[in-house]
Amino acid sequence: CILSPKRMPPSAHLELPEMPAPKDSRGWERYKMAKGGETVGPSVEDVYWNLLSLGIAAVIWNLGYPIQQATTFSPGWVASVFMRNFILMGGIFQGFHWVMYRSGFRQTFTKFNSKMPKEEEIARDRRYTMLSLLINSGIECFMIHAWAAGSVAYEERILDAPFKVFVMLILSPFFRELHFVIYHRLLHIQPLFKWFHAHHHLSYNPSPWSGLSMHPVESITYFTGPILPCLVFTTHPIVFLFANVHAQVASVYGHHGHEEYGGSYFHYLHHSKVWCNYGTPFLPLDILMGTWETGHPRK
């Protein structure tokens, strides 16, 4: 059953083998810096991925976002949202997986460890990722309907409030990271971990399909992050689209397990050790929580 993994760890901390980084890994060297991390705050790679997410969001908006048709839940516009998310994001996930794990180019990438995920693990993660995209698409449809029905106010044109939209686009990644750190840390408390988060940690050696391989309750929580600013502030839907697309693609580069293309050694250590690195260096709250882990031996 897709909702019942074969093994659900009984404790808050999984007894899983650690996956050490290669000694020649650039990530290993970066994380030996002061305070044990790469540049604290947004990195150049973070900027690249956020700009890519914004670009994808702009294309989606300009191709015709179905707010005007969404006063009622009709099959046409609802199906278009589901199809777009499955085709676009499924293609990105599979593209990263093929290039880094299947193609002849895979030898050119620096993997954090030499162990490859098992086929059954990849198949499991793929199934749960599709379930997460299903949930994400449903949440997006409800948000579109809320705008169309007047339940949630929004700016119809960017030029009606350009400064507000600009500020919201700048702050949106920080809102989403804060939401992620808070709910993620809470999910590592028993019994929430056992009920809702243990499944995600079955991917202790993650691949591109692992990022959205979540229990449905965690998927719902994860994808509420992009809608929260739109419920609190009156803003343009492009702000939601930007945050939502980034929530999708960040799960790929945060879990693909390699140095290149924004690969997150920081989050890799979270999957390997479980008890550390609940956030990201983008918003380094782990330093304040005392859970910042470097990956190199402590003195």
Short mmCIF file of C-alpha atoms in Angstrom, two decimals, residues 56-296:
data_model
loop_
_atom_site.label_atom_id
_atom_site.label_comp_id
_atom_site.label_asym_id
_atom_site.label_seq_id
_atom_site.Cartn_x
_atom_site.Cartn_y
_atom_site.Cartn_z
CA ILE A 56 9.28 29.19 -14.01
CA ALA A 57 6.59 30.95 -11.97
CA ALA A 58 6.57 33.88 -14.41
CA VAL A 59 6.15 31.51 -17.36
CA ILE A 60 3.26 29.71 -15.63
CA TRP A 61 1.56 33.04 -14.90
CA ASN A 62 1.99 34.43 -18.40
CA LEU A 63 0.74 31.24 -20.05
CA GLY A 64 -2.61 31.93 -18.41
CA TYR A 65 -3.24 31.27 -14.73
CA PRO A 66 -6.86 30.05 -14.36
CA ILE A 67 -8.13 32.44 -11.65
CA GLN A 68 -10.92 33.83 -13.83
CA GLN A 69 -12.28 30.33 -14.50
CA ALA A 70 -11.95 29.17 -10.90
CA THR A 71 -15.13 30.57 -9.33
CA THR A 72 -16.29 26.95 -9.36
CA PHE A 73 -14.32 23.72 -9.36
CA SER A 74 -14.65 22.67 -12.99
CA PRO A 75 -12.72 19.70 -14.43
CA GLY A 76 -10.97 21.78 -17.10
CA TRP A 77 -8.91 24.20 -15.05
CA VAL A 78 -8.40 21.74 -12.18
CA ALA A 79 -6.98 19.16 -14.59
CA SER A 80 -4.67 21.78 -16.12
CA VAL A 81 -3.11 22.49 -12.70
CA PHE A 82 -2.59 18.80 -11.95
CA MET A 83 -1.16 18.06 -15.40
CA ARG A 84 1.23 21.00 -15.28
CA ASN A 85 2.66 20.00 -11.90
CA PHE A 86 3.02 16.34 -12.81
CA ILE A 87 4.58 16.94 -16.23
CA LEU A 88 6.88 19.82 -15.25
CA MET A 89 8.07 18.60 -11.86
CA GLY A 90 8.03 14.92 -12.75
CA GLY A 91 10.24 15.79 -15.70
CA ILE A 92 12.66 17.74 -13.50
CA PHE A 93 12.88 14.95 -10.91
CA GLN A 94 13.41 12.25 -13.51
CA GLY A 95 15.85 14.43 -15.45
CA PHE A 96 18.09 14.87 -12.42
CA HIS A 97 17.80 11.18 -11.59
CA TRP A 98 18.73 10.09 -15.10
CA VAL A 99 21.68 12.46 -15.47
CA MET A 100 23.16 11.79 -12.02
CA TYR A 101 22.32 8.11 -11.53
CA ARG A 102 21.72 6.52 -14.93
CA SER A 103 23.51 8.32 -17.75
CA GLY A 104 27.13 8.19 -18.83
CA PHE A 105 27.60 11.64 -17.30
CA ARG A 106 27.15 10.33 -13.75
CA GLN A 107 30.91 9.76 -13.36
CA THR A 108 31.50 13.49 -13.79
CA PHE A 109 29.59 14.34 -10.60
CA THR A 110 30.91 14.22 -7.04
CA LYS A 111 28.60 12.07 -4.94
CA PHE A 112 28.67 12.57 -1.17
CA ASN A 113 29.22 8.83 -0.76
CA SER A 114 29.91 5.90 -3.05
CA LYS A 115 26.81 3.92 -2.15
CA MET A 116 23.93 3.93 -4.64
CA PRO A 117 20.29 3.83 -3.48
CA LYS A 118 18.53 0.53 -4.08
CA GLU A 119 15.98 0.20 -6.87
CA GLU A 120 13.17 -0.56 -4.43
CA GLU A 121 14.04 2.60 -2.49
CA ILE A 122 13.89 4.70 -5.65
CA ALA A 123 10.56 3.11 -6.62
CA ARG A 124 9.14 3.83 -3.17
CA ASP A 125 10.32 7.45 -3.27
CA ARG A 126 8.89 7.91 -6.75
CA ARG A 127 5.44 6.70 -5.63
CA TYR A 128 5.38 8.98 -2.62
CA THR A 129 6.64 11.94 -4.66
CA MET A 130 3.70 11.48 -7.03
CA LEU A 131 1.39 11.43 -4.03
CA SER A 132 2.97 14.66 -2.75
CA LEU A 133 2.50 16.32 -6.15
CA LEU A 134 -1.14 15.23 -6.04
CA ILE A 135 -1.53 16.90 -2.63
CA ASN A 136 0.38 19.99 -3.78
CA SER A 137 -1.85 20.36 -6.83
CA GLY A 138 -4.96 20.08 -4.67
CA ILE A 139 -3.70 22.81 -2.32
CA GLU A 140 -2.92 25.04 -5.30
CA CYS A 141 -6.42 24.51 -6.71
CA PHE A 142 -8.02 25.53 -3.40
CA MET A 143 -5.82 28.65 -3.32
CA ILE A 144 -6.81 29.60 -6.88
CA HIS A 145 -10.49 29.08 -6.04
CA ALA A 146 -10.15 31.20 -2.87
CA TRP A 147 -8.83 34.09 -4.97
CA ALA A 148 -11.51 33.66 -7.64
CA ALA A 149 -14.36 33.43 -5.12
CA GLY A 150 -13.17 36.50 -3.22
CA SER A 151 -12.42 34.55 -0.05
CA VAL A 152 -8.80 35.75 -0.17
CA ALA A 153 -7.93 39.21 -1.48
CA TYR A 154 -5.13 39.60 -4.01
CA GLU A 155 -3.53 42.16 -6.31
CA GLU A 156 -4.79 41.52 -9.84
CA ARG A 157 -1.93 43.38 -11.51
CA ILE A 158 1.69 43.63 -10.42
CA LEU A 159 1.75 47.28 -11.51
CA ASP A 160 -1.03 48.07 -9.01
CA ALA A 161 1.43 47.52 -6.16
CA PRO A 162 4.90 46.98 -7.64
CA PHE A 163 6.85 47.81 -4.48
CA LYS A 164 4.74 45.51 -2.30
CA VAL A 165 5.09 42.65 -4.79
CA PHE A 166 8.85 43.21 -5.02
CA VAL A 167 9.26 43.16 -1.23
CA MET A 168 7.12 40.03 -0.94
CA LEU A 169 9.20 38.27 -3.59
CA ILE A 170 12.37 39.14 -1.67
CA LEU A 171 10.94 37.99 1.66
CA SER A 172 9.15 34.91 0.34
CA PRO A 173 12.20 32.56 0.54
CA PHE A 174 12.75 33.59 4.17
CA PHE A 175 9.09 32.97 5.06
CA ARG A 176 9.27 29.54 3.48
CA GLU A 177 12.55 28.61 5.19
CA LEU A 178 11.19 29.75 8.58
CA HIS A 179 8.05 27.68 8.08
CA PHE A 180 10.17 24.67 7.09
CA VAL A 181 12.52 24.90 10.09
CA ILE A 182 9.65 25.24 12.58
CA TYR A 183 7.51 22.37 11.34
CA HIS A 184 10.52 20.15 10.58
CA ARG A 185 11.89 20.55 14.09
CA LEU A 186 8.48 19.74 15.56
CA LEU A 187 8.25 16.58 13.46
CA HIS A 188 11.40 15.29 15.17
CA ILE A 189 9.54 15.16 18.49
CA GLN A 190 7.86 11.91 19.46
CA PRO A 191 5.22 10.77 18.65
CA LEU A 192 5.06 13.09 15.62
CA PHE A 193 8.26 11.61 14.24
CA LYS A 194 6.96 8.05 14.39
CA TRP A 195 3.56 8.97 12.95
CA PHE A 196 4.43 11.46 10.21
CA HIS A 197 8.17 11.90 9.56
CA ALA A 198 9.82 8.49 9.92
CA HIS A 199 8.90 7.58 6.36
CA HIS A 200 10.96 10.46 4.93
CA HIS A 201 14.00 9.21 6.85
CA LEU A 202 13.85 5.82 5.22
CA SER A 203 15.81 7.71 2.54
CA TYR A 204 19.03 7.90 4.56
CA ASN A 205 20.98 7.86 1.27
CA PRO A 206 18.71 10.23 -0.68
CA SER A 207 18.28 10.66 -4.42
CA PRO A 208 16.37 13.27 -6.50
CA TRP A 209 13.10 11.41 -5.86
CA SER A 210 13.55 11.48 -2.06
CA GLY A 211 12.78 15.13 -1.37
CA LEU A 212 9.00 14.85 -1.65
CA SER A 213 8.82 11.24 -0.45
CA MET A 214 6.73 12.09 2.60
CA HIS A 215 3.80 10.92 4.67
CA PRO A 216 0.67 12.69 3.34
CA VAL A 217 0.32 14.73 6.55
CA GLU A 218 3.86 16.03 6.14
CA SER A 219 3.20 16.82 2.47
CA ILE A 220 0.19 18.92 3.44
CA THR A 221 2.26 20.73 6.07
CA TYR A 222 5.18 21.28 3.68
CA PHE A 223 3.03 22.77 0.93
CA THR A 224 1.12 25.11 3.22
CA GLY A 225 4.33 27.15 3.47
CA PRO A 226 3.84 28.93 0.10
CA ILE A 227 0.23 29.94 0.85
CA LEU A 228 0.78 31.45 4.31
CA PRO A 229 2.13 34.85 3.14
CA CYS A 230 -0.81 35.14 0.72
CA LEU A 231 -3.27 34.55 3.56
CA VAL A 232 -1.64 37.16 5.79
CA PHE A 233 -0.86 39.83 3.16
CA THR A 234 -2.74 40.99 0.08
CA THR A 235 -0.31 40.30 -2.71
CA HIS A 236 -0.05 39.09 -6.29
CA PRO A 237 -0.40 35.35 -7.08
CA ILE A 238 3.12 35.38 -8.57
CA VAL A 239 4.39 35.43 -4.97
CA PHE A 240 2.59 32.16 -4.27
CA LEU A 241 3.73 30.63 -7.56
CA PHE A 242 7.35 31.57 -6.84
CA ALA A 243 7.29 30.00 -3.37
CA ASN A 244 5.40 26.94 -4.57
CA VAL A 245 7.73 26.23 -7.49
CA HIS A 246 10.73 26.68 -5.23
CA ALA A 247 9.23 24.27 -2.68
CA GLN A 248 9.03 21.72 -5.49
CA VAL A 249 12.48 22.17 -7.05
CA ALA A 250 14.28 22.67 -3.71
CA SER A 251 13.33 19.12 -2.81
CA VAL A 252 15.34 17.94 -5.81
CA TYR A 253 18.61 19.82 -5.38
CA GLY A 254 18.43 19.39 -1.61
CA HIS A 255 18.36 15.61 -1.93
CA HIS A 256 20.13 14.59 -5.16
CA GLY A 257 23.22 13.61 -3.17
CA HIS A 258 25.96 15.34 -5.19
CA GLU A 259 28.13 18.42 -4.91
CA GLU A 260 27.02 19.95 -8.19
CA TYR A 261 23.88 21.94 -9.00
CA GLY A 262 23.29 23.21 -5.50
CA GLY A 263 23.63 19.82 -3.81
CA SER A 264 23.14 20.18 -0.07
CA TYR A 265 25.78 18.41 2.01
CA PHE A 266 24.19 20.15 4.97
CA HIS A 267 20.85 18.39 4.45
CA TYR A 268 22.60 15.17 3.43
CA LEU A 269 24.05 15.09 6.95
CA HIS A 270 20.53 15.43 8.33
CA HIS A 271 19.46 12.28 6.49
CA SER A 272 22.63 10.49 7.55
CA LYS A 273 22.63 11.50 11.23
CA VAL A 274 18.93 12.45 11.71
CA TRP A 275 19.44 14.52 14.87
CA CYS A 276 21.02 17.63 13.28
CA ASN A 277 20.62 20.29 10.57
CA TYR A 278 16.85 20.76 10.68
CA GLY A 279 17.01 23.88 8.53
CA THR A 280 19.43 25.16 5.89
CA PRO A 281 22.41 27.55 5.82
CA PHE A 282 20.04 29.96 4.00
CA LEU A 283 18.37 30.72 7.35
CA PRO A 284 20.85 29.25 9.85
CA LEU A 285 18.58 28.73 12.85
CA ASP A 286 20.40 25.48 13.64
CA ILE A 287 23.20 27.60 15.10
CA LEU A 288 20.72 29.04 17.61
CA MET A 289 19.21 25.61 18.34
CA GLY A 290 22.61 23.99 18.85
CA THR A 291 21.93 21.46 16.09
CA TRP A 292 24.40 22.75 13.48
CA GLU A 293 26.49 19.77 12.33
CA THR A 294 29.62 20.06 10.21
CA GLY A 295 30.30 16.47 9.21
CA HIS A 296 33.91 16.45 10.40
#
